[in-house]
CSV table of C-alpha atoms in Angstrom, one decimal:
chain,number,residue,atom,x,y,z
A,1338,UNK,CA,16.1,14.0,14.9
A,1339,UNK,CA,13.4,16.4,14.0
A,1340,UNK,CA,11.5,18.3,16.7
A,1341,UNK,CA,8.3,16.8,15.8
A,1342,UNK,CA,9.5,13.1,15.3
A,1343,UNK,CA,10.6,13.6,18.9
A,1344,UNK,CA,6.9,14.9,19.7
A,1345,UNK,CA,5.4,12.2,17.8
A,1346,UNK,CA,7.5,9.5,19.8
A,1347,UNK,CA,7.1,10.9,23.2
A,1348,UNK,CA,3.4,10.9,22.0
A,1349,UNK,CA,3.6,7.4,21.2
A,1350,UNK,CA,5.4,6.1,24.0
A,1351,UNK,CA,2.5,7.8,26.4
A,1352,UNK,CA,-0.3,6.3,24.3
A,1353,UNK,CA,1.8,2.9,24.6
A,1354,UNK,CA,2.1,2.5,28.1
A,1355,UNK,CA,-1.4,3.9,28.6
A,1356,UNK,CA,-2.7,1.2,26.5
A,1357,UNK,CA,-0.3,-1.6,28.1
A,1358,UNK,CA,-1.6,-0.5,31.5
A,1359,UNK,CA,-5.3,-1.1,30.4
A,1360,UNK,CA,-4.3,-4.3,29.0
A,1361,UNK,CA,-3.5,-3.7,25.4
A,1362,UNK,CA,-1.0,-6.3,23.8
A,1363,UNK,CA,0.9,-6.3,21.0
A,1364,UNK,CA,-1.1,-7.7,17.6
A,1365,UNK,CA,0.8,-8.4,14.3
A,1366,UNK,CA,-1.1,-6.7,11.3
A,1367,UNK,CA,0.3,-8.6,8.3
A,1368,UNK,CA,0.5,-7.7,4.7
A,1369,UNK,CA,0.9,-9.2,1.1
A,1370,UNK,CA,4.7,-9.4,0.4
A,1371,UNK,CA,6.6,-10.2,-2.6
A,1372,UNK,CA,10.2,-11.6,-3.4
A,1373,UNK,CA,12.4,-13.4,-5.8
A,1374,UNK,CA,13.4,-17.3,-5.3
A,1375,UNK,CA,16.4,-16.7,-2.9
A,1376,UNK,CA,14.7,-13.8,-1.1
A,1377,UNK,CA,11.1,-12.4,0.2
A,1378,UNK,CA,10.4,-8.8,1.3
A,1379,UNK,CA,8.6,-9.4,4.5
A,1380,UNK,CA,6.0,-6.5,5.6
A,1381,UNK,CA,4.3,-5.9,8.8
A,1382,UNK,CA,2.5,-3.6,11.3
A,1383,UNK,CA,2.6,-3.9,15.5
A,1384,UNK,CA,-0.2,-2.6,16.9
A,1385,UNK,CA,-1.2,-2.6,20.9
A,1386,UNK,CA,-5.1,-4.0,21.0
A,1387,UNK,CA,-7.2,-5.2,23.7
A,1388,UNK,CA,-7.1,-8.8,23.8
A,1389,UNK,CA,-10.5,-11.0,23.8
A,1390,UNK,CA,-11.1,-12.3,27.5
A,1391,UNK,CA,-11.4,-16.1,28.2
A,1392,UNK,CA,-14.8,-17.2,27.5
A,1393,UNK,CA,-16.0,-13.8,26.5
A,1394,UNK,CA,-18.5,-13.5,23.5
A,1395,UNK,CA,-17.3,-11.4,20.9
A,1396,UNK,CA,-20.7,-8.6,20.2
A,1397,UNK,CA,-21.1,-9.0,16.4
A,1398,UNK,CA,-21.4,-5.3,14.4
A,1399,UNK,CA,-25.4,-4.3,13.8
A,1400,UNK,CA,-26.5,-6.0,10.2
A,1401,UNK,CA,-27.1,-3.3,7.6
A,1402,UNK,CA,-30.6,-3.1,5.5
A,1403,UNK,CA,-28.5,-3.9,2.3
A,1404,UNK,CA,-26.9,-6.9,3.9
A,1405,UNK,CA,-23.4,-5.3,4.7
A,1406,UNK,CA,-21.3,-4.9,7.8
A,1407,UNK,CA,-22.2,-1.9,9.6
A,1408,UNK,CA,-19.8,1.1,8.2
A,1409,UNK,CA,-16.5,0.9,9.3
A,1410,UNK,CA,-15.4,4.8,9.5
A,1411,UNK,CA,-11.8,5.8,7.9
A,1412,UNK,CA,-11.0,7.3,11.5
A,1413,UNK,CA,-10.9,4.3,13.5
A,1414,UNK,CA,-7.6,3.5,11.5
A,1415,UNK,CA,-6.1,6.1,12.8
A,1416,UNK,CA,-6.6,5.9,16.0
A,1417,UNK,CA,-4.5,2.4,16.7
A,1418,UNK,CA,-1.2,2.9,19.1
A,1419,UNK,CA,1.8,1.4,17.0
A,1420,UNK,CA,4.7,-0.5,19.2
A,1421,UNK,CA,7.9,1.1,18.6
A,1422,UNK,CA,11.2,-0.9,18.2
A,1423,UNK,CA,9.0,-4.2,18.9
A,1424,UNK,CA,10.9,-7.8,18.0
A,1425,UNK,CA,8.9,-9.5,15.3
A,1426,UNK,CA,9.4,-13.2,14.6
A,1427,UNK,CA,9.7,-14.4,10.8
A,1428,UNK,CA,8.9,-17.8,10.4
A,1429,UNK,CA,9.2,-19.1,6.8
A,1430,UNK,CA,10.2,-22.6,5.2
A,1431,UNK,CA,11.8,-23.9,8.5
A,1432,UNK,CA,13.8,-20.7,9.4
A,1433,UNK,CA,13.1,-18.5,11.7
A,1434,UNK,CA,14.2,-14.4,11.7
A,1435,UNK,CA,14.3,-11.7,14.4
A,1436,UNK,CA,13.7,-8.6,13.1
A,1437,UNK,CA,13.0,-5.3,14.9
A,1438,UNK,CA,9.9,-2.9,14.1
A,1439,UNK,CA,10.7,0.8,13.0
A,1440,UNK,CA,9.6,3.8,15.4
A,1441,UNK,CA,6.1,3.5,13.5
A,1442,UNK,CA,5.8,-0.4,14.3
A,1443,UNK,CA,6.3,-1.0,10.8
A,1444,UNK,CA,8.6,-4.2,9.5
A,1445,UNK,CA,9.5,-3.5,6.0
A,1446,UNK,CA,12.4,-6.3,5.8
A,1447,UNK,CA,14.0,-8.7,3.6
A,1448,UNK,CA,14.7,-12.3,4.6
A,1449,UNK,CA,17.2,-14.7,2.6
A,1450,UNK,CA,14.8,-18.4,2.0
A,1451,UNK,CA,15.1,-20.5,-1.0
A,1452,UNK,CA,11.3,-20.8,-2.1
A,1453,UNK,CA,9.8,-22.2,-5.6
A,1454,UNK,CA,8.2,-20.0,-7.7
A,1455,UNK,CA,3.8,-18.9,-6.4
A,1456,UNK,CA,2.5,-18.2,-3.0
A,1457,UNK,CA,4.2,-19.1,0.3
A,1458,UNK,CA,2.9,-17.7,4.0
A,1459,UNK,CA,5.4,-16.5,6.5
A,1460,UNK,CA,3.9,-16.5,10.1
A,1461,UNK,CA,4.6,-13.5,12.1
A,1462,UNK,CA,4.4,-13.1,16.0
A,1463,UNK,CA,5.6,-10.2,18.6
A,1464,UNK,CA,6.2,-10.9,21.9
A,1465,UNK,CA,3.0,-13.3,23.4
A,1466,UNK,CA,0.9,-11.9,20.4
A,1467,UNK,CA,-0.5,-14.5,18.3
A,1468,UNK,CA,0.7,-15.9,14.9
A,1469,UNK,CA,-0.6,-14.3,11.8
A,1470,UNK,CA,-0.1,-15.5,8.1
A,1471,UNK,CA,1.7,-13.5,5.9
A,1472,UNK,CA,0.7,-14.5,2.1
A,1473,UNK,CA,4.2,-13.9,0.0
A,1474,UNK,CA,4.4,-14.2,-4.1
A,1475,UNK,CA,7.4,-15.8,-5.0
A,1476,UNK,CA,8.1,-14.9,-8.6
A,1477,UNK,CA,9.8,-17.1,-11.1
A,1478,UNK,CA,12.9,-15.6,-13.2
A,1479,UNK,CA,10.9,-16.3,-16.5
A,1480,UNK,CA,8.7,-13.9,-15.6
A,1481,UNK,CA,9.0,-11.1,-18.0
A,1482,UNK,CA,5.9,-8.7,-17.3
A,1483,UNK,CA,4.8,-7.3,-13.9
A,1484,UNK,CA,2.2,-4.2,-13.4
A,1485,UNK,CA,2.6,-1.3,-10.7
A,1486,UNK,CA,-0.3,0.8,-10.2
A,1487,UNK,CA,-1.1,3.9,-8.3
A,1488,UNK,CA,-4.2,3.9,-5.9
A,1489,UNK,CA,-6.0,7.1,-5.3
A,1490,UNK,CA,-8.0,8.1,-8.2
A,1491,UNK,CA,-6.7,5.2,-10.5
A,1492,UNK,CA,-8.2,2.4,-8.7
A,1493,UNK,CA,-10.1,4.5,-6.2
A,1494,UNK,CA,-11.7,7.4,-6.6
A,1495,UNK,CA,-10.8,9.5,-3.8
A,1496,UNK,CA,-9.6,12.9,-5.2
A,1497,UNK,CA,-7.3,13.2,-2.2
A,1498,UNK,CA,-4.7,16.1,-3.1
A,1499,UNK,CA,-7.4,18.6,-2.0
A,1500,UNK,CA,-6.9,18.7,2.4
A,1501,UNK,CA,-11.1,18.8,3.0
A,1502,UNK,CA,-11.9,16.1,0.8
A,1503,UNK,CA,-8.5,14.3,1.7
A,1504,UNK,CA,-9.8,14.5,5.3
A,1505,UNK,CA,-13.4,13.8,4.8
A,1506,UNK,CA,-12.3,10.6,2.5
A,1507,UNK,CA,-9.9,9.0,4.7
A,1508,UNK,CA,-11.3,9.6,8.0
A,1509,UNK,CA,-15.2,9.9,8.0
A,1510,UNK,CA,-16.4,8.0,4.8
A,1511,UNK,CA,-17.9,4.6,5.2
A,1512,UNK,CA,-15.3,2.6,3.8
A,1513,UNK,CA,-18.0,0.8,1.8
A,1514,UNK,CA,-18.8,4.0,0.2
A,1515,UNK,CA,-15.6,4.3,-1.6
A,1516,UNK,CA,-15.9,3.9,-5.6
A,1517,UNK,CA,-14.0,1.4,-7.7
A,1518,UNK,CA,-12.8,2.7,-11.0
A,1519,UNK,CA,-14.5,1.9,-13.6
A,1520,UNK,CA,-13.5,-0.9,-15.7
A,1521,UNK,CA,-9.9,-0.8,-13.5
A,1522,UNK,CA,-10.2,-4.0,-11.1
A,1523,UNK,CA,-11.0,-5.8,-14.9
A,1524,UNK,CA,-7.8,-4.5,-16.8
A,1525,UNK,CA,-5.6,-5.3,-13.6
A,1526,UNK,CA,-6.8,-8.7,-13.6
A,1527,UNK,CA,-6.8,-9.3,-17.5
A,1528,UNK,CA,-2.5,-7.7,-17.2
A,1529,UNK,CA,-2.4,-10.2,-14.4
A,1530,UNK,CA,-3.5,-12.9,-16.1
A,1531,UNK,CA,-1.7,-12.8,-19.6
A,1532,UNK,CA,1.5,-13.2,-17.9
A,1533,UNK,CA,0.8,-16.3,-14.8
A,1534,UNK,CA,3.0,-15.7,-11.9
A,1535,UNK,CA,3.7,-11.9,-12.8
A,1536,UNK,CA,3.4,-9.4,-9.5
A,1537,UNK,CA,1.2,-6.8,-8.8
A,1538,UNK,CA,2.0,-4.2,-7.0
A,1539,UNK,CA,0.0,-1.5,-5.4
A,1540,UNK,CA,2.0,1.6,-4.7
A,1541,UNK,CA,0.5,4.8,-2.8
A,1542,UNK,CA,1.5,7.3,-0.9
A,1543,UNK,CA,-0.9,6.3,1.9
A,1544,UNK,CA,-0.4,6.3,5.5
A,1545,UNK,CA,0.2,2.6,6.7
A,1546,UNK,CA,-2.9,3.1,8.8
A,1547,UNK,CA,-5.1,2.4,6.1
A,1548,UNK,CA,-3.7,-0.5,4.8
A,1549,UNK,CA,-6.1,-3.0,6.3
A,1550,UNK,CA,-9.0,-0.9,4.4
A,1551,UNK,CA,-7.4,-0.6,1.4
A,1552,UNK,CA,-7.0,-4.3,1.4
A,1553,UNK,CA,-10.6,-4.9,2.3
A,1554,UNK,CA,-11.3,-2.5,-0.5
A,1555,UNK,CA,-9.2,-4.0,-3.5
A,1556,UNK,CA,-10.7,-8.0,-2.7
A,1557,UNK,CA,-14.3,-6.8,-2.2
A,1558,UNK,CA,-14.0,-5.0,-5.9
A,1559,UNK,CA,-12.1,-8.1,-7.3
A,1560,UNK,CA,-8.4,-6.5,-8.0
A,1561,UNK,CA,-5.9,-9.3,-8.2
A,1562,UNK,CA,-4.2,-10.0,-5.3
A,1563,UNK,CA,-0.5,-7.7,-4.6
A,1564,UNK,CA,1.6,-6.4,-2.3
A,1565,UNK,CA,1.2,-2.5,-0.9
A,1566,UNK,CA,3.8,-0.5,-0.2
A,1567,UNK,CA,2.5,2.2,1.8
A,1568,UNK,CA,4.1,4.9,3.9
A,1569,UNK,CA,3.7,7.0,7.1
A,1570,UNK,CA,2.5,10.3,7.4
A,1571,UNK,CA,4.6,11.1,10.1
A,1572,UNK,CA,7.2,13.3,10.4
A,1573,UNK,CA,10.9,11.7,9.7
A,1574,UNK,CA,14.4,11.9,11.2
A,1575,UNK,CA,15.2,15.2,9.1
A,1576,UNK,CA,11.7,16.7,8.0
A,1577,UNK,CA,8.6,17.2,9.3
A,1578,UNK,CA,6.4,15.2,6.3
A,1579,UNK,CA,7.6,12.6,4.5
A,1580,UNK,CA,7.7,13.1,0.4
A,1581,UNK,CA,5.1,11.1,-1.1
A,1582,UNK,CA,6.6,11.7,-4.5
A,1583,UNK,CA,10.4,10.2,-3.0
A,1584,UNK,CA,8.8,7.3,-1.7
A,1585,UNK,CA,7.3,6.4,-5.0
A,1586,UNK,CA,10.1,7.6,-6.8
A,1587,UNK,CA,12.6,4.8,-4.2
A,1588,UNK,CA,10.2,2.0,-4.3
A,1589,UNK,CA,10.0,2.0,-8.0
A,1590,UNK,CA,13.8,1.8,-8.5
A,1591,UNK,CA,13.7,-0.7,-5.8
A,1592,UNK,CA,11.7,-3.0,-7.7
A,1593,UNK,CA,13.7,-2.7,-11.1
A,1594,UNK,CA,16.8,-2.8,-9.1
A,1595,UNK,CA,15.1,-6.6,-7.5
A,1596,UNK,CA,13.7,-7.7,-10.7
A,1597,UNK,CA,16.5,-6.5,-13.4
A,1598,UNK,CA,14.5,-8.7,-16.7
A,1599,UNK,CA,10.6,-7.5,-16.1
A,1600,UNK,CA,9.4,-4.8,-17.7
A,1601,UNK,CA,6.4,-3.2,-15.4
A,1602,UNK,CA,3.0,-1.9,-17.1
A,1603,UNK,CA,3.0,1.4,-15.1
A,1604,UNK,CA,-0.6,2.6,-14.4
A,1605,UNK,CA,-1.3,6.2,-13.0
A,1606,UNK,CA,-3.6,9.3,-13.3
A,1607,UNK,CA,-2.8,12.9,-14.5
A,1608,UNK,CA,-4.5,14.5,-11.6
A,1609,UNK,CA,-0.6,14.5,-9.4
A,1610,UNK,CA,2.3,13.3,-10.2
A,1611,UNK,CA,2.4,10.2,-11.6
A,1612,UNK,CA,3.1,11.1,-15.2
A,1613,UNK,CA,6.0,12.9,-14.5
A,1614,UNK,CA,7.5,9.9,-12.0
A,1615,UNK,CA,7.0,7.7,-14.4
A,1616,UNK,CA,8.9,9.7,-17.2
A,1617,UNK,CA,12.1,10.4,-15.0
A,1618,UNK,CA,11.7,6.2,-14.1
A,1619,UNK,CA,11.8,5.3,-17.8
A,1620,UNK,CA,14.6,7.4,-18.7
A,1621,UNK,CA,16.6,6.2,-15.7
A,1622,UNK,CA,15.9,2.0,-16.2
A,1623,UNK,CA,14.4,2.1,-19.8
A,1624,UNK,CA,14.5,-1.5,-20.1
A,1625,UNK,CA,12.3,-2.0,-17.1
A,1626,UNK,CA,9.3,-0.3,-18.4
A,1627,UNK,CA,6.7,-2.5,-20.6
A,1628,UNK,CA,4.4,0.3,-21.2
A,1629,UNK,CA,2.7,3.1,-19.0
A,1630,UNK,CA,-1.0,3.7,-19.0
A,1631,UNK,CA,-2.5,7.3,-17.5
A,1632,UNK,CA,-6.5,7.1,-16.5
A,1633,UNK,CA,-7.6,10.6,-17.5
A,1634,UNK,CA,-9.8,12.2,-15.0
A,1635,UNK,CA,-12.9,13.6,-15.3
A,1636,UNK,CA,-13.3,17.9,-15.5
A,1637,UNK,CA,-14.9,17.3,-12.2
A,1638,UNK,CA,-12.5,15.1,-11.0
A,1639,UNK,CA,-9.2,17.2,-12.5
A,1640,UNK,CA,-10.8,20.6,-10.5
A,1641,UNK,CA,-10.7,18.6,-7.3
A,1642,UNK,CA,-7.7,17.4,-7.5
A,1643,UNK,CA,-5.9,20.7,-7.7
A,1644,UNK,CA,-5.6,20.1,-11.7
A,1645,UNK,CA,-4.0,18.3,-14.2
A,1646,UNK,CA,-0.7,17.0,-14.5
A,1647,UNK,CA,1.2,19.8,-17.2
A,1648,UNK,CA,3.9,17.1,-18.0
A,1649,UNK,CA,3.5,16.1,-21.8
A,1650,UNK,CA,5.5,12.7,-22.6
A,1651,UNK,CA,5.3,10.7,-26.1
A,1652,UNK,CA,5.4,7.0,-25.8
A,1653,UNK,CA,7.7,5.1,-28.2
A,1654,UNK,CA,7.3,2.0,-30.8
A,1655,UNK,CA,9.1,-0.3,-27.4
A,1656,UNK,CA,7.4,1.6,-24.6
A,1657,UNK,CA,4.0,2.9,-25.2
A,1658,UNK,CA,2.3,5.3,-23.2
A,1659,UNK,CA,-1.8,5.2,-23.4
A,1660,UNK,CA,-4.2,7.5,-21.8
A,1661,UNK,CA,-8.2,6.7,-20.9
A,1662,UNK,CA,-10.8,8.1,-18.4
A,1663,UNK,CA,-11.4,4.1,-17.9
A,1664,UNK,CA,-9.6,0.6,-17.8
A,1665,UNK,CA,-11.9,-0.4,-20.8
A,1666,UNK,CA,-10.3,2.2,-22.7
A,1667,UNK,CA,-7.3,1.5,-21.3
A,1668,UNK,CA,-7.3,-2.1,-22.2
A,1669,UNK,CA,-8.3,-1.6,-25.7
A,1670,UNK,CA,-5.2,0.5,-26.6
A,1671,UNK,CA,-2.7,-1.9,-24.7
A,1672,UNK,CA,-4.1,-4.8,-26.9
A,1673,UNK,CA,-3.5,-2.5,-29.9
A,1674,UNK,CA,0.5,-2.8,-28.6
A,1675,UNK,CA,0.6,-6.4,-28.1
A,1676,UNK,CA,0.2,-6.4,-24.2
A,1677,UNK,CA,-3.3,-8.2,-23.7
């Protein structure tokens, strides 16, 4: 194992029986998940947190002026002590499945059940932690069109490739004070809802730590509901940082590998990598891509985000590729192919 995966686990493991000694227990964070009828892809978080005592008031958060919550700082996500190698318990349709967390607390599983087509929950536990409801979209084999959509600075403006912005964004801003895309949470819906039952799936190279925002974020600006896949930015077994361009890369032949007959509308931005991702994922399963839309960021935007993307790729008559600085644009040209 790497040097600093061994620091980071003899780090956690500190943290963890500092936090059990004070009375921390484990806490399940669920997440959206996603599967086919004769399978579901279960994901999960363990986290230690201090339990609520018996008869103890819970202090509600100071009301803001504008009616909100007070702010909720991108830091305190980051501060949570994961369980390590923790024994989660699946239960779905009757059955019940042990499965063991990975050295970052995270369950990322798959679980054999025979489920109809829509939206199931699966109820997750660790140890004495309490149940938690895990909402799963079962999707039918008819379904012929999915969408798969990058986050940061296609959904979200958060022009994260540069490291003071990328630190300012994700651990200081209010997370109220993060800016939808304009015209995106419109265009994801109107893609979800031309094709009922079709997935959505959010996929980012984000830390797992910031799921719980990022969810908060994508229902309070109306995106249709998916699943995120998410990662850690940890160091691994063999490297010190994980590649956020291989996780994308593995998740998106993941999904055409699970769902061979549905062609994904692939939506990105040209500030990192996405065009070129998508481009080496068409060529390798051509018949799982519907179309790929690219939002074109501002000049602004483009200088703090290191730059544009220099890859240059052509669509085709079957798969088109569109480009827009916004989802209304966007949307327009897609209807123009037949896809809204």
């Amino acid at each position: 194992m790497h040097r600093a995966a061994r620091i980071e686990d003899w780090v956690h493991e500190r943290r963890e029986s500092f936090a059990r000694r004070r009375g921390h227990r484990p806490t399940v964070i669920p997440f959206a998940g996603y599967g086919s009828t004769g399978w579901v892809r279960i994901l999960c978080r363990v986290l230690l947190a201090k339990p609520t005592k018996p008869g103890k008031a819970v202090r509600a958060r100071r009301p803001r002026s504008d009616g909100r919550d007070a702010g909720i700082r991108g830091w305190r996500s980051f501060t949570s002590v994961p369980v390590k190698n923790v024994m989660v318990t699946i239960e779905i349709d009757g059955q019940t499945h042990l499965v063991r967390a990975d050295r970052g607390g995270v369950v990322d599983t798959v679980v054999p059940v025979r489920l109809a087509p829509g939206w199931h929950t699966a109820r997750l536990h660790a140890e004495s932690s309490a149940v938690q409801d895990a909402p799963i979209l079962v999707v039918a084999p008819a379904v012929r069109h999915g969408v798969i959509s990058d986050v940061d600075d296609t959904v979200m403006v958060t022009t994260l490739p540069r490291p003071l912005l990328a630190a300012w964004n994700t651990f200081v801003l209010d997370e109220h004070a993060r800016v939808p895309t304009p015209g995106m949470a419109v265009l994801l819906e109107r893609l979800a809802a031309a094709t009922p039952g079709s997935p959505v799936i959010y996929l980012s190279t984000g830390a797992w730590n910031v799921a719980p925002t990022l969810s908060r974020f994508l229902s309070r600006n109306l995106y249709p509901a998916g699943a995120l896949l998410l990662t850690d930015w940890g160091p691994t077994h063999d490297r010190l940082f994980r590649s956020g361009k291989e996780h994308k890369r593995e998740n998106l032949r993941r999904l055409a590998q699970e769902f061979p007959s549905i062609g994904w509308i692939l939506i990105g931005d040209d500030g990192q990598h996405d065009e070129t991702i998508y481009s080496e994922f068409q060529k390798e399963f051509p018949g799982s891509v519907a179309a790929v839309a690219i939002r074109q960021l501002s000049p602004s935007e483009a200088v703090l985000a290191g730059g544009r993307s220099q890859a240059s790729v052509a669509g085709t008559a079957d798969t088109p590729w569109v480009y827009g600085p916004d989802g209304s644009s966007i949307a327009n040209q897609l209807a123009e192919h037949g896809l809204l």
